[in-house]
Short mmCIF file of C-alpha atoms in Angstrom, two decimals:
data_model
loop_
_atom_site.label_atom_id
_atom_site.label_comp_id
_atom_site.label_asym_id
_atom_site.label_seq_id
_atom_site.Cartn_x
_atom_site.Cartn_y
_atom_site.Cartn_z
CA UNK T 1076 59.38 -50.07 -76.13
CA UNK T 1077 58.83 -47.93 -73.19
CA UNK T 1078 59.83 -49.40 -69.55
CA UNK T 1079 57.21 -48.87 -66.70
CA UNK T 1080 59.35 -45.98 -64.72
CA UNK T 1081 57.95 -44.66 -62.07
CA UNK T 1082 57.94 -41.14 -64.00
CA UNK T 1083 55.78 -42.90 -66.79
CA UNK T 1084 53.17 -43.84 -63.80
CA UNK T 1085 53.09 -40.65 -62.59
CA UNK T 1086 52.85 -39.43 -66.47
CA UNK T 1087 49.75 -41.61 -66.41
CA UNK T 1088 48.35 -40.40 -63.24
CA UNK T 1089 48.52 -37.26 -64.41
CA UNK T 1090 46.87 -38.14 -67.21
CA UNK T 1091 43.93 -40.10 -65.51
CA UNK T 1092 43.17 -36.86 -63.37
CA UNK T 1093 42.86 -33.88 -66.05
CA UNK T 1094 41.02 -36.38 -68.47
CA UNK T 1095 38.38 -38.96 -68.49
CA UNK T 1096 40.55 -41.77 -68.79
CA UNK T 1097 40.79 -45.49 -67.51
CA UNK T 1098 44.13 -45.93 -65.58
CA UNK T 1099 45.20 -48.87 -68.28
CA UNK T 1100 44.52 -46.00 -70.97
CA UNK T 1101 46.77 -43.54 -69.01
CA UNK T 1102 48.92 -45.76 -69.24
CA UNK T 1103 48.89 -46.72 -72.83
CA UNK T 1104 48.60 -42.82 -73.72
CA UNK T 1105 51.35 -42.01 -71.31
CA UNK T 1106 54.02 -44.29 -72.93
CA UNK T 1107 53.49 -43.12 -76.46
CA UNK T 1108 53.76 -39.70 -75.41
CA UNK T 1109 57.03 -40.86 -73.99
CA UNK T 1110 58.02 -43.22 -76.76
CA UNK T 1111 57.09 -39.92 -78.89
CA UNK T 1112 60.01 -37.54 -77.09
CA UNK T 1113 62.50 -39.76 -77.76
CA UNK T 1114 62.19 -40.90 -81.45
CA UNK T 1115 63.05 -39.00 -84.22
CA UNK T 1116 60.13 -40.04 -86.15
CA UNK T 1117 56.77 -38.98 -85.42
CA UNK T 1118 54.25 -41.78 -84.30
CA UNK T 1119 50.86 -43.36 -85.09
CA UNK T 1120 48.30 -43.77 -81.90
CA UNK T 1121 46.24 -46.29 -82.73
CA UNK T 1122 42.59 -47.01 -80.06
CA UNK T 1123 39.09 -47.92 -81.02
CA UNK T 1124 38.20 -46.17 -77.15
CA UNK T 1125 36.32 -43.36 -77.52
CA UNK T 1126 37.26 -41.21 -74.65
CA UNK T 1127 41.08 -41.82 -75.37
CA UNK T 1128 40.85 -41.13 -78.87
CA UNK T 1129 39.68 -37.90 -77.40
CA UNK T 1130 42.41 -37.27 -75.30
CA UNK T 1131 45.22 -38.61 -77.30
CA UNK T 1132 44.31 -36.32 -80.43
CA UNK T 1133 45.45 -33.34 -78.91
CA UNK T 1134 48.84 -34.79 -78.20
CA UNK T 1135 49.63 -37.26 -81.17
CA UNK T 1136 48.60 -38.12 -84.51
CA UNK T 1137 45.49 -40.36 -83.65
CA UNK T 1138 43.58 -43.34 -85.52
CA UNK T 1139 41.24 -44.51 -85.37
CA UNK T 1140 38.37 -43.81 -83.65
CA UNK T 1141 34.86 -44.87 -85.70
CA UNK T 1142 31.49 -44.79 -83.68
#
């Protein structure tokens, strides 16, 4: 688990500017990114939403996105 930091809110904010992202999906994308840094292993991002499957695929191993 990731905690809600202050850093991982600004992570999101961040996130929510330079992409087309709702600020709940920032969020989500912002603390697997996180969760991603610290664990030896890589990670599975998992979202049906279209425009954060976008986003997260060019951070993290994505699935899945079907239209």
């Amino acid at each position: 688990l990731v905690e809600s930091l202050p850093a991982l809110m600004r992570a999101a904010g961040l996130l929510a500017q330079r992409h087309p992202l709702k600020g709940a999906d920032a969020v989500h994308l912002a603390a697997a990114l996180a969760f991603a840094r610290r664990g030896p292993f890589p990670i599975r991002f998992f979202t049906l939403d279209r425009a954060q499957y976008r986003v997260a695929k060019g951070f993290l191993e994505v699935y899945p996105f079907r239209s």
